[in-house]
Coordinates of C-alpha atoms in Angstrom, one line a residue:
X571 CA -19.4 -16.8 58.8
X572 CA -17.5 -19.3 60.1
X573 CA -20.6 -20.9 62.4
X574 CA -21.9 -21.4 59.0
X575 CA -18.6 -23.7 57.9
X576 CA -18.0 -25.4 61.0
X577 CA -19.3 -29.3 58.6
X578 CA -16.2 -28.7 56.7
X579 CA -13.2 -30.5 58.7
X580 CA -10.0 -32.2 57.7
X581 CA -7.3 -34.6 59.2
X582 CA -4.9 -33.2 61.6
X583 CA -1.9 -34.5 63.3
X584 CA -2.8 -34.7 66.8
X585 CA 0.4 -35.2 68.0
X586 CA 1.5 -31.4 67.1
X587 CA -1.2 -29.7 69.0
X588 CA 0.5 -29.5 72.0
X589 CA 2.9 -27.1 71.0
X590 CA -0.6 -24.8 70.3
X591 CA -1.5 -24.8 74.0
X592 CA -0.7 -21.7 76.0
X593 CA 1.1 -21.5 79.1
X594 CA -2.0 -21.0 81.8
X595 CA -1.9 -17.1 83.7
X596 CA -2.3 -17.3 87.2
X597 CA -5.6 -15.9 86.6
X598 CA -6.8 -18.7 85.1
X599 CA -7.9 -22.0 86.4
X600 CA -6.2 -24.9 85.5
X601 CA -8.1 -28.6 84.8
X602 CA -7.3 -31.7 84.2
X603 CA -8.4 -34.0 81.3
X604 CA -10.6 -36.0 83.4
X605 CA -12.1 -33.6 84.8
X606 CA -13.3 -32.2 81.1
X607 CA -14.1 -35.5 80.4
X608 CA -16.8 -35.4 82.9
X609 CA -18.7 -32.9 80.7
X610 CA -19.9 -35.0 78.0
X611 CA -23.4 -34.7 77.3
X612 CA -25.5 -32.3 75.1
X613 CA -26.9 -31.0 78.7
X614 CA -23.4 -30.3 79.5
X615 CA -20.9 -30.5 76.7
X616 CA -17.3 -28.8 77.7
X617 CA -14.7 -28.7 74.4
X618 CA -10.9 -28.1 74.8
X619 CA -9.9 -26.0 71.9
X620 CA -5.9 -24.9 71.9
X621 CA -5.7 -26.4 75.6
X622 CA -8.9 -24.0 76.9
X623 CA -12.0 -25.5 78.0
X624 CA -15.5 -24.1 76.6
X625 CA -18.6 -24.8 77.7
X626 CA -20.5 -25.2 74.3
X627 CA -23.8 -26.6 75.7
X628 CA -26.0 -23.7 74.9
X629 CA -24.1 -22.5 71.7
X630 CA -24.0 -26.7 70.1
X631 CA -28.4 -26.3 70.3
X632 CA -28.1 -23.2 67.9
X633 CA -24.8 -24.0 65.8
X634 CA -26.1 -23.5 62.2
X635 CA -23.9 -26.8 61.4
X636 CA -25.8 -29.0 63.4
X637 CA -25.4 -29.6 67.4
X638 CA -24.1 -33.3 66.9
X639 CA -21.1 -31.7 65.4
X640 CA -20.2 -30.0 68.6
X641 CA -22.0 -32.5 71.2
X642 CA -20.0 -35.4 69.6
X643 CA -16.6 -34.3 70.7
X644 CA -18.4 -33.1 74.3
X645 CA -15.8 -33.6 76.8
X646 CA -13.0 -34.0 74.5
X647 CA -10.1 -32.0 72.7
X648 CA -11.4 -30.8 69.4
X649 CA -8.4 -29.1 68.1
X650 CA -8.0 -31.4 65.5
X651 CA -11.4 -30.4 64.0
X652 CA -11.2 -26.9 64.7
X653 CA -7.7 -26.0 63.5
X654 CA -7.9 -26.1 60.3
X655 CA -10.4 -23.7 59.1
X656 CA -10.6 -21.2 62.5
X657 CA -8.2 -18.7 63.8
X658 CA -6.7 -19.4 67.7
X659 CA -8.3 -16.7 68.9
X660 CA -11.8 -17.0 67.4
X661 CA -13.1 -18.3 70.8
X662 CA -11.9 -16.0 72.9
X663 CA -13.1 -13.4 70.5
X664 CA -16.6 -14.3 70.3
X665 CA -17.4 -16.4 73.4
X666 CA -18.7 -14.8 76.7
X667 CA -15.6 -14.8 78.8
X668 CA -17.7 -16.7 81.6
X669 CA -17.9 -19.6 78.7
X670 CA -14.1 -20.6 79.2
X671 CA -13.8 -22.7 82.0
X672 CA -10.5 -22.6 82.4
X673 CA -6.9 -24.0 81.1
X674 CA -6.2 -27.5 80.6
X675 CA -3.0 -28.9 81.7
X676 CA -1.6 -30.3 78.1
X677 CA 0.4 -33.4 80.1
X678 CA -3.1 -35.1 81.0
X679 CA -4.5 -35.3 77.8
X680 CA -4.2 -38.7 76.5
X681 CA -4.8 -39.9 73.1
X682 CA -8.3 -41.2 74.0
X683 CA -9.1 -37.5 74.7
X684 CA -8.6 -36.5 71.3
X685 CA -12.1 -35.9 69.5
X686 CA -11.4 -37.4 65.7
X687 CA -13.1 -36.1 62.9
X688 CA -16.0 -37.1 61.4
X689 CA -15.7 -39.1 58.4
X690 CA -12.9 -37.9 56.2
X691 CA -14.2 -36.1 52.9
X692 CA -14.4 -38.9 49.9
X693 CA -12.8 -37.5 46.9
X694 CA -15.5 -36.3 44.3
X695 CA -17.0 -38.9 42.5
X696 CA -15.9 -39.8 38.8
X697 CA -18.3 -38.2 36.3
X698 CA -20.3 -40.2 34.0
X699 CA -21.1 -40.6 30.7
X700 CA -23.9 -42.3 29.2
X701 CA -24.1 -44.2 26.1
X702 CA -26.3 -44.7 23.4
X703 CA -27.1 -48.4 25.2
X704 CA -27.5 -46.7 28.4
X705 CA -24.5 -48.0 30.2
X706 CA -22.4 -45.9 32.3
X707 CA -19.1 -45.2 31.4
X708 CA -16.5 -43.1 34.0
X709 CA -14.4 -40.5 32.0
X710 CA -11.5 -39.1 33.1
X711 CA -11.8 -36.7 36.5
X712 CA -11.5 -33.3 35.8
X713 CA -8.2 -32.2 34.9
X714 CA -7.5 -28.5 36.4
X715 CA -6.6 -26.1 33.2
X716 CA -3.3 -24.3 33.4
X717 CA -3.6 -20.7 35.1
X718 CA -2.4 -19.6 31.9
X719 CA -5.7 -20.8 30.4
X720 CA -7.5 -17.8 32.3
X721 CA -8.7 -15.3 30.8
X722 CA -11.5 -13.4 33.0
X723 CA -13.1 -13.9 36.7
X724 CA -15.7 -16.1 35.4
X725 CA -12.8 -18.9 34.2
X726 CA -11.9 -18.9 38.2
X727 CA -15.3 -19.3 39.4
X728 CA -16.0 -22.5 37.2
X729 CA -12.7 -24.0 38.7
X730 CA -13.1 -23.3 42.1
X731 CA -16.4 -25.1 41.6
X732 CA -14.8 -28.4 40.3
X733 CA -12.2 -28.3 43.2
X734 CA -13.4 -27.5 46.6
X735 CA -15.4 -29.3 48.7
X736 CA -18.9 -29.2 48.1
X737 CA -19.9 -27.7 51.6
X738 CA -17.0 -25.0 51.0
X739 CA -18.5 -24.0 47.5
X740 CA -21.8 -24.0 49.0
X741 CA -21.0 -21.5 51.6
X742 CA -18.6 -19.0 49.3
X743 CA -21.4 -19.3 46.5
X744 CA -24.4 -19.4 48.2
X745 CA -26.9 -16.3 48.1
X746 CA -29.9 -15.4 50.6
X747 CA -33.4 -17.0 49.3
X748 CA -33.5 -17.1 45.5
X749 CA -30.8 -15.9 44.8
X750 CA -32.1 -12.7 42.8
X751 CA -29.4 -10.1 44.3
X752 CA -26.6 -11.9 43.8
X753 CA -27.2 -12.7 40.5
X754 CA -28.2 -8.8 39.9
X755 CA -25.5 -7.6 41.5
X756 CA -23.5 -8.6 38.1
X757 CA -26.7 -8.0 35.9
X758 CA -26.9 -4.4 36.7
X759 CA -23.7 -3.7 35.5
X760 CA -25.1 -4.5 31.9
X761 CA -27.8 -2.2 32.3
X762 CA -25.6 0.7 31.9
X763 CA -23.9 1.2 28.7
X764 CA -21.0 2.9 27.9
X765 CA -20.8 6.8 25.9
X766 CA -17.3 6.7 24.8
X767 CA -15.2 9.8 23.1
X768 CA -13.1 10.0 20.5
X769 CA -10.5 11.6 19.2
X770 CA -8.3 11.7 23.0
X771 CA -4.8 11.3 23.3
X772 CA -5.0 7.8 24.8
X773 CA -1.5 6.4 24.2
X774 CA -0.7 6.5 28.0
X775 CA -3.2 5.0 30.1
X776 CA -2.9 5.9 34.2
X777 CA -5.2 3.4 36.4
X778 CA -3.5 4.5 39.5
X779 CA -5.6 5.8 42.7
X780 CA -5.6 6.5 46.0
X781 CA -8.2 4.6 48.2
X782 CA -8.7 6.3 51.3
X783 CA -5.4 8.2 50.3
X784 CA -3.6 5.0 49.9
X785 CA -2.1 4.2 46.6
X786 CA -3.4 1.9 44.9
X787 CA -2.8 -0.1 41.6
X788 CA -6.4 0.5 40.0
X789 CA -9.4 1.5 42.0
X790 CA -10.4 -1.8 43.6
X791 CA -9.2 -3.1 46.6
X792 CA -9.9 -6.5 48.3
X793 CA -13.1 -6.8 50.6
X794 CA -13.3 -8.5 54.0
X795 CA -14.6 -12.5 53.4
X796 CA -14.5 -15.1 56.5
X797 CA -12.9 -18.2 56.6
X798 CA -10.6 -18.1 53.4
X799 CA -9.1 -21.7 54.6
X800 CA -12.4 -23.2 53.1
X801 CA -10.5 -22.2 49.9
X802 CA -7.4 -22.6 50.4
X803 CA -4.6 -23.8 53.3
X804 CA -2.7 -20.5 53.4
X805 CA -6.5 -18.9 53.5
X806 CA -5.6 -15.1 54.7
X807 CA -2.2 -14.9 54.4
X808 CA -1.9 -15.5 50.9
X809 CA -4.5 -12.8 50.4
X810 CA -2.4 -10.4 52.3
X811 CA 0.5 -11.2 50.2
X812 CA -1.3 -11.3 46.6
X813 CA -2.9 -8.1 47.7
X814 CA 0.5 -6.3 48.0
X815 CA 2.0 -8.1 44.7
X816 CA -1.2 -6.5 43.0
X817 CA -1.1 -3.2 44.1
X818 CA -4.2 -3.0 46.1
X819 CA -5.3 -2.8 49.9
X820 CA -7.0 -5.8 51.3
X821 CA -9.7 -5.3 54.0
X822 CA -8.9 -7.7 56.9
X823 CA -12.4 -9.8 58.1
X824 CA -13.4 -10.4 61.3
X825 CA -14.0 -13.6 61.0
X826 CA -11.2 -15.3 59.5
X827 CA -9.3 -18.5 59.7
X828 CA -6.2 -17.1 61.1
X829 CA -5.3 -14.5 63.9
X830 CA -5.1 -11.4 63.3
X831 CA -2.0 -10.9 64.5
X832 CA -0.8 -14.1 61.8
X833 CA -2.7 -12.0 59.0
X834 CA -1.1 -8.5 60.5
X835 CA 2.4 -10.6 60.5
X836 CA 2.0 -11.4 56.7
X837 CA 2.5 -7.7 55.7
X838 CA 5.2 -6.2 53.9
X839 CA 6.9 -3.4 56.3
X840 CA 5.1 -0.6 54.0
X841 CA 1.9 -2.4 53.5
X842 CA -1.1 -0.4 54.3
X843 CA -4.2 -2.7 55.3
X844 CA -7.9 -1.7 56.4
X845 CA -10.2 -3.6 58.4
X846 CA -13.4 -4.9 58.7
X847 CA -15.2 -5.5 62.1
X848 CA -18.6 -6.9 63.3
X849 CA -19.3 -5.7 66.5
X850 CA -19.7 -7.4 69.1
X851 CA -22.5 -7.1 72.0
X852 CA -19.4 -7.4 74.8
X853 CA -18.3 -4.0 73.5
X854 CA -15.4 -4.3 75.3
X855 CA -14.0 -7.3 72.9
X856 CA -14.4 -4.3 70.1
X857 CA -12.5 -1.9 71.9
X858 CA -9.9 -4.3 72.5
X859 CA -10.0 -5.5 68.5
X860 CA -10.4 -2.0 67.5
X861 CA -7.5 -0.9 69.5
X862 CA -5.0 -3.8 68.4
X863 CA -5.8 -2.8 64.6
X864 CA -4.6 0.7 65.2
X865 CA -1.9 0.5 67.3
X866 CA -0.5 -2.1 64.3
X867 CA -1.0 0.5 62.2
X868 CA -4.6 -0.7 59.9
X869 CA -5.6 2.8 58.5
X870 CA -9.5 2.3 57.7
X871 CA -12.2 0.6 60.1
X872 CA -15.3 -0.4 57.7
X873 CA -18.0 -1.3 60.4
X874 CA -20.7 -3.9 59.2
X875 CA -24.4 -2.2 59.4
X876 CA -26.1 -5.2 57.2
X877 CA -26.2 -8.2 59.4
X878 CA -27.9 -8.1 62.4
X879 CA -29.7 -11.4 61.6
X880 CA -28.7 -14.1 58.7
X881 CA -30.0 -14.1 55.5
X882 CA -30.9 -18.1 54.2
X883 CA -28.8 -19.2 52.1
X884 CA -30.4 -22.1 51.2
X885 CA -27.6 -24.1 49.4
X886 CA -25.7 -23.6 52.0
X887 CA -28.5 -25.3 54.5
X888 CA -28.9 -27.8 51.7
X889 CA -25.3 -29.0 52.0
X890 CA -25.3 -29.0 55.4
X891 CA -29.1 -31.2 55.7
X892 CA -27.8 -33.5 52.9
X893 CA -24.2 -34.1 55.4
X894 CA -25.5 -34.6 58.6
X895 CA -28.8 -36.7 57.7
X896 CA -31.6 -37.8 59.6
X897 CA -29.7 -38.3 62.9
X898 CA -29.6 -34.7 63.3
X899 CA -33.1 -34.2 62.5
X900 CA -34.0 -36.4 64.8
X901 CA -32.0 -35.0 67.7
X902 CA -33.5 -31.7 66.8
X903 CA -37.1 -33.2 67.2
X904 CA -36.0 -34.7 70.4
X905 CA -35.0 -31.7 71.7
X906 CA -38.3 -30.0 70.9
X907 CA -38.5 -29.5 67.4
X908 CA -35.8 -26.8 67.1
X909 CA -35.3 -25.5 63.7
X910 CA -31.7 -26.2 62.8
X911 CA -32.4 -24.3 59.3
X912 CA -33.0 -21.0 62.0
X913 CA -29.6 -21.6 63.9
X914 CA -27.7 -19.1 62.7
X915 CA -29.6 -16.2 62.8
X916 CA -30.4 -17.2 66.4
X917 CA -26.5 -17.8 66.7
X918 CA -24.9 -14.5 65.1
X919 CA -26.6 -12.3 67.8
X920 CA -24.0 -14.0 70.1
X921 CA -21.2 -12.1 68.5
X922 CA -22.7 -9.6 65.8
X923 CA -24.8 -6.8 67.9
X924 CA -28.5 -6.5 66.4
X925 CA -29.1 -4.0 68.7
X926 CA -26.2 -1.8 66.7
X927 CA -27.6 1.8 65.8
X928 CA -27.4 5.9 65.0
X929 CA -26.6 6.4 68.6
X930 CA -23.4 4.2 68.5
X931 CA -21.7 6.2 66.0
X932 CA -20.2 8.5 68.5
X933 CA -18.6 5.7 70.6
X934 CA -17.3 4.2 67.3
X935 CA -15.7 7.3 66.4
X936 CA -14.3 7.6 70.1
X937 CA -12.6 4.7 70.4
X938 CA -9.9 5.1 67.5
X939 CA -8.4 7.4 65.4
X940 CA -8.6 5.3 62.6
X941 CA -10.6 6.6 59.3
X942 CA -14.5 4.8 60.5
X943 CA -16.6 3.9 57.7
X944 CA -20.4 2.0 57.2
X945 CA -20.2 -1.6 55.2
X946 CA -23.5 -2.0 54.1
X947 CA -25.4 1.3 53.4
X948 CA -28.0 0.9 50.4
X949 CA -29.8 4.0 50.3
X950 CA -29.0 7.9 49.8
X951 CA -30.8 8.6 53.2
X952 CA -28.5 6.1 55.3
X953 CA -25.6 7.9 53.1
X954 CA -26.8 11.5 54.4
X955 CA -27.2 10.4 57.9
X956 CA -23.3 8.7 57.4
X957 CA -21.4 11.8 56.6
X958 CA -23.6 14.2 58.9
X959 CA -22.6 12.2 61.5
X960 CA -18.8 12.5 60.6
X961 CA -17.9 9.2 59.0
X962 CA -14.9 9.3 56.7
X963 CA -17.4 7.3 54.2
X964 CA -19.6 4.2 53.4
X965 CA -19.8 1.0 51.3
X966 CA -23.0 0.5 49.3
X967 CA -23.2 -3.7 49.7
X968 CA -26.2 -6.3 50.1
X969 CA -23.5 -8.5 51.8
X970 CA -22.2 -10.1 47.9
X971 CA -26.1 -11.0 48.0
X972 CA -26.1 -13.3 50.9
X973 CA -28.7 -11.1 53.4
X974 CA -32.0 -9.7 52.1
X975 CA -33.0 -11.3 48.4
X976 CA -34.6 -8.7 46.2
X977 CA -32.5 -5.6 47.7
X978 CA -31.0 -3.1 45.4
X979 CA -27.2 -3.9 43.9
X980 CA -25.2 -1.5 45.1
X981 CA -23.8 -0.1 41.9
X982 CA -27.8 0.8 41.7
X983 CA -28.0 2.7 44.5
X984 CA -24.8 4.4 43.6
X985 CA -26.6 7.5 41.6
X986 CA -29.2 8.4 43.9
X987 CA -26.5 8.2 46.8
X988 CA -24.1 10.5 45.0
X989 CA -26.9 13.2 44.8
X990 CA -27.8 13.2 47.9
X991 CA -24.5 13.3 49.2
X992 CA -23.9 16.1 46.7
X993 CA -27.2 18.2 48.0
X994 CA -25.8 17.5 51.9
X995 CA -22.7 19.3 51.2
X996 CA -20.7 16.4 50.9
X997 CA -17.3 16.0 48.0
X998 CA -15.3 13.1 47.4
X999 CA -12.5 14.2 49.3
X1000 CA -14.7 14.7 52.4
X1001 CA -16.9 11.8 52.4
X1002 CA -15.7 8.3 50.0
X1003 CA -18.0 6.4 48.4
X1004 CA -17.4 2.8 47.8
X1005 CA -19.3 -0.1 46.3
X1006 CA -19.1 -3.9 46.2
X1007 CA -20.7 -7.1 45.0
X1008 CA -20.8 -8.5 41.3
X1009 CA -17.7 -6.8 39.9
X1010 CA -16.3 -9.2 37.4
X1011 CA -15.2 -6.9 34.8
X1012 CA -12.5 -4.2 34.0
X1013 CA -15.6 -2.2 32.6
X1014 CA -17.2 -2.6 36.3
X1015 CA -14.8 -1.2 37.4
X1016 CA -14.9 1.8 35.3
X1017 CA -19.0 2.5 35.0
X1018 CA -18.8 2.7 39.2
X1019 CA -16.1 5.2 38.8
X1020 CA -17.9 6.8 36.6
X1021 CA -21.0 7.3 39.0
X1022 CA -18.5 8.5 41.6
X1023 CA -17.5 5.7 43.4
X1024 CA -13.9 6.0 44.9
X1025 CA -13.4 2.2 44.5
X1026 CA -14.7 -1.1 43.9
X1027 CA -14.7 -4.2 46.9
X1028 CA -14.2 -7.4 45.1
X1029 CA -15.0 -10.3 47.3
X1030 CA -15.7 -14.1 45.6
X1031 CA -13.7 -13.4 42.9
X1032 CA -10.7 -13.3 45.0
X1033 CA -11.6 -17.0 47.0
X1034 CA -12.4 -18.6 43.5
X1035 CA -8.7 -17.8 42.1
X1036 CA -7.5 -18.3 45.6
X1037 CA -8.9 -21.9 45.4
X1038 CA -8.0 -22.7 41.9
X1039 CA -4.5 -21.2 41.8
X1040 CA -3.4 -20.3 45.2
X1041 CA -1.5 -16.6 45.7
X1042 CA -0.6 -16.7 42.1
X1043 CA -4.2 -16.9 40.8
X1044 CA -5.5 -14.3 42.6
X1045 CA -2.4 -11.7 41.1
X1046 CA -3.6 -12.9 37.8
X1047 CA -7.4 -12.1 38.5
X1048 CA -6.3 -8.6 39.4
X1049 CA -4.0 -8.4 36.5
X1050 CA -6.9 -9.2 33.9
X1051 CA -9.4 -6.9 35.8
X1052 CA -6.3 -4.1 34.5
X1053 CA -5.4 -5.3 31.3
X1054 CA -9.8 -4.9 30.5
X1055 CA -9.4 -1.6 32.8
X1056 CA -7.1 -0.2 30.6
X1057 CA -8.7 -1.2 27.4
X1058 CA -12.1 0.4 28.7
X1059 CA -10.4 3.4 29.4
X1060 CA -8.6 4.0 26.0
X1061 CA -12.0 3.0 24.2
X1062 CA -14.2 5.4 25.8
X1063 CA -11.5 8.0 26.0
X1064 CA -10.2 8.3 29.8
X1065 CA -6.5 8.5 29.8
X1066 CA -6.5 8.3 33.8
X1067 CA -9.0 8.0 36.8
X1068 CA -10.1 11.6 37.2
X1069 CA -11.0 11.9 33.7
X1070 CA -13.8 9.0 34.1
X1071 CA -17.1 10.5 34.6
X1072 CA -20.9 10.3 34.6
X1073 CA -20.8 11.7 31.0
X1074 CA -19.1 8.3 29.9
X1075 CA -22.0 6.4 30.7
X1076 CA -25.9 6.0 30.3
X1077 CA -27.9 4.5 33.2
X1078 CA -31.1 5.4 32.1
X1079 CA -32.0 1.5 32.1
X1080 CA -30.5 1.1 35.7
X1081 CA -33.0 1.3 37.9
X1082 CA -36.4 -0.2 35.7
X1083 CA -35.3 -4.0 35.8
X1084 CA -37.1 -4.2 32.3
X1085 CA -34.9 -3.6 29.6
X1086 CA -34.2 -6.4 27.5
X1087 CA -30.5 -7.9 27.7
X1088 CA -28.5 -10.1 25.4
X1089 CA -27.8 -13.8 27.3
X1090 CA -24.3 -13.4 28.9
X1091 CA -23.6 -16.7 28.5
X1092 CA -20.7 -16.5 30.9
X1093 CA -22.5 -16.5 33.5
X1094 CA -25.4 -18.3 32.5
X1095 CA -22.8 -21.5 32.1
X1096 CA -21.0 -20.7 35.7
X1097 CA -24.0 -20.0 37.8
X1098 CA -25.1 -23.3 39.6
X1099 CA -28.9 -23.0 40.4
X1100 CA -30.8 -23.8 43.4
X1101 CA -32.0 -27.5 43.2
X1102 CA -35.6 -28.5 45.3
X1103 CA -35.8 -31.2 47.7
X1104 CA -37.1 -33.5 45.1
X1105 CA -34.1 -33.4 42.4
X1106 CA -31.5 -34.9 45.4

């Protein structure tokens, strides 16, 4: 989320950001400079963001990156900071509408006003090598492969992690507590083996789809993630384009680092998107969202159910309490001992509704005409109740691992859900069935077809190619995912989609967690482990 990434900031030219400022409505009240200037203390810290004012003092005491992030540019403009990872609109989207103070009138803002960023990021330190006599020698910095060199999701992953920013790969990487779901979400996958046929005509292989009656290349499409600029400077919009090069929808996020009318802008004129949405307490700021997504056309709402608090991601928190130090510890004892650690799941209920339930559904369904489907669903009763209540379909997802550790992959779930849904009176044309989190192979791909899964929802694998190789990578990580697809298929004896099914695989390992597995070395050599206190 992108309170979670607010540490990770970059140089921007402040002399451009005046042509960002809006021209004030007569609605709104216009201030001067000095006037915002006068706000800046952490007991009353304004913040001009894209010429607006913001009174941040009650948010900066919860931000999940620290308060002296926010309290140290306290009666300043911030743009700078804030520009380069966050949307315009992100404020105005989640804030209160009584927390913008007003406009600020750009021809009083002097240079002096201008909040500059904390110190810049230091370019990653040269590995070293030691020698026989113990002396430290620097070898050579690491030296990106060609894209060429790529040859499955993994490869993209173990760049991405040698060129972002350490707080950036924390927060894409990261996983709630230890980790155990997200690193079963891939595991579980092996637990199901494959029961191919022989003996099929197989020299034409079809991997074409629809999702949500929306052709599609293969049956995957691109799930919502926030703040793609932590990967890469065209964040979004190259996602929007690589996802039309590739042949598959992308689901817009919420939370992402740039408007929604810049992603919306990026499309092709017969691009079909969907969209993802978090929604929010002011249920109005929904309605408005909700209803700017469909008049532009977005055919598929998937509503988040899985978040009404944070999970801990604890390498996330790690990066962030190794950056800011002991000052902020400090200020957080001063202040009463607040837990910093605690911030954002204090902080998401200002924009994420925990109070979200059953009894919500029909307003959801009221307020657009758009296909409404659950994001999070992980078990066959929360499926039932779905498609009773007229949903167009749900997502089974622990949130790519990142919320409650231990929880079922959802690829797991997928059986049990599927017969239920079956017993309720449900089909596949009536009620679609998606899953996400640890797809990272062609044969994925095809074993949550084969359990009846409409589609797959691929997440980190898209920022990690998207951070190593820009639009271009991430084509190429959906191009691989087809050429394995299409091998898959023609070894187990599935010329197209509908001839995948539950006879073509075994999951009778699936659900006991005990069977014995072979090392995948893969992604024993990619995964980057939790570290203790003591080992920094």
């Amino acid at each position: 989320f992108w309170v979670q990434a607010f540490t990770l900031v970059h140089c921007f030219d402040t002399n451009s950001t005046s042509t960002l400022y809006i021209v004030a409505m007569a609605s709104d009240k216009v201030l001067t400079m000095e006037e915002v200037a006068k706000h800046n203390t952490k007991e009353d810290c304004w913040v001009v963001l894209y010429g607006k004012a913001y009174d941040l003092t009650k948010f900066a005491k919860v931000h999940p990156g620290g308060a002296k992030l926010i309290t140290d540019a306290a009666g300043m403009d911030a743009t700078a900071i804030f520009d380069p990872i966050h949307p315009k609109d992100i404020m105005d989207k989640l804030l209160k509408p009584s927390l913008t103070m007003g406009v600020v009138d750009a021809a009083t803002i002097k240079p002096e006003h201008v909040a500059k960023p904390p110190e810049a990021h230091k370019p990653k330190p040269k590995k070293k090598a030691v020698k026989a006599d113990a002396a430290e020698e620097e070898v050579e910095e690491f030296k990106k492969p060609p894209l060429a060199a790529m040859l499955n999701s993994f490869d993209f992953e173990s760049v991405a992690r040698e060129v972002m920013e350490p707080q950036a790969w924390g927060y894409y990487s990261s996983g709630g507590d230890d980790e155990i779901t997200l690193r079963d979400n891939h595991l579980a996958f092996q637990r199901i083996t494959m029961r191919p046929r022989i003996l099929v005509n197989v020299r034409e292989i079809d991997m074409t789809t629809k999702i949500l009656n929306v052709p599609a290349a293969l049956p995957l499409y691109f799930t919502a993630t926030a703040l793609a600029k932590l990967a890469h400077q065209e964040g979004e919009l190259a996602i929007v384009k690589a996802a039309k090069k590739a042949g598959v929808p992308y689901m817009l996020p919420t939370l992402s680092s740039y408007t929604l009318d810049e992603m919306l802008a990026a499309r092709t004129p017969d691009q079909v998107v969907f969209s993802q949405l978090y929604v929010n307490p002011e249920r109005s700021r929904s309605e408005e969202y909700v209803a700017k997504l469909e008049k532009a056309g977005v055919q598929a709402l998937f509503v988040t159910v899985d978040a009404p608090q944070l999970g801990r991601r604890e390498k996330d928190m790690r990066n962030k309490f190794t950056q800011q130090g002991s000052d902020v510890q400090g200020d957080e004892e001063e202040e009463g001992g607040v837990d910093r650690s605690q911030g954002a799941t204090r902080a998401i209920s200002s924009y994420i509704d925990p109070g979200l339930n059953w009894e919500d559904v029909p307003w959801l369904k009221k307020i657009t005409s758009m296909k409404v489907l659950l994001k999070g669903v992980q078990c066959a009763e929360d499926a039932v109740m779905a498609f009773k209540a007229g949903l167009s379909g749900c997502v089974l997802s622990n949130h790519g691992g990142r919320q409650l550790d231990t929880c079922r992959p959802g690829i797991e779930v997928l059986p049990e859900v599927m017969e239920a849904l079956k017993e309720a009176g449900a089909t596949k044309e009536t009620f679609a069935v998606f899953i996400d989190g640890g797809v990272r192979r062609g044969g994925d791909i095809f074993k949550a077809v084969a359990l009846g899964a409409q589609a797959c929802g691929v997440g980190r694998p898209v920022l990690y190619s998207l951070a190593s190789y820009g639009q271009n990578g991430i084509v190429r990580m959906v191009h691989m995912l087809q050429d394995e697809l299409q091998m898959v298929m023609r070894l187990a004896g599935t010329p197209n989609i509908p001839s995948i099914t539950e006879k073509h695989v075994i999951t009778t390992n699936l659900a006991d967690h005990i069977v014995p597995l072979p090392v995948d070395n893969l992604t024993m050599k990619t995964y980057q482990g939790l570290e203790p206190a003591a080992k920094l």
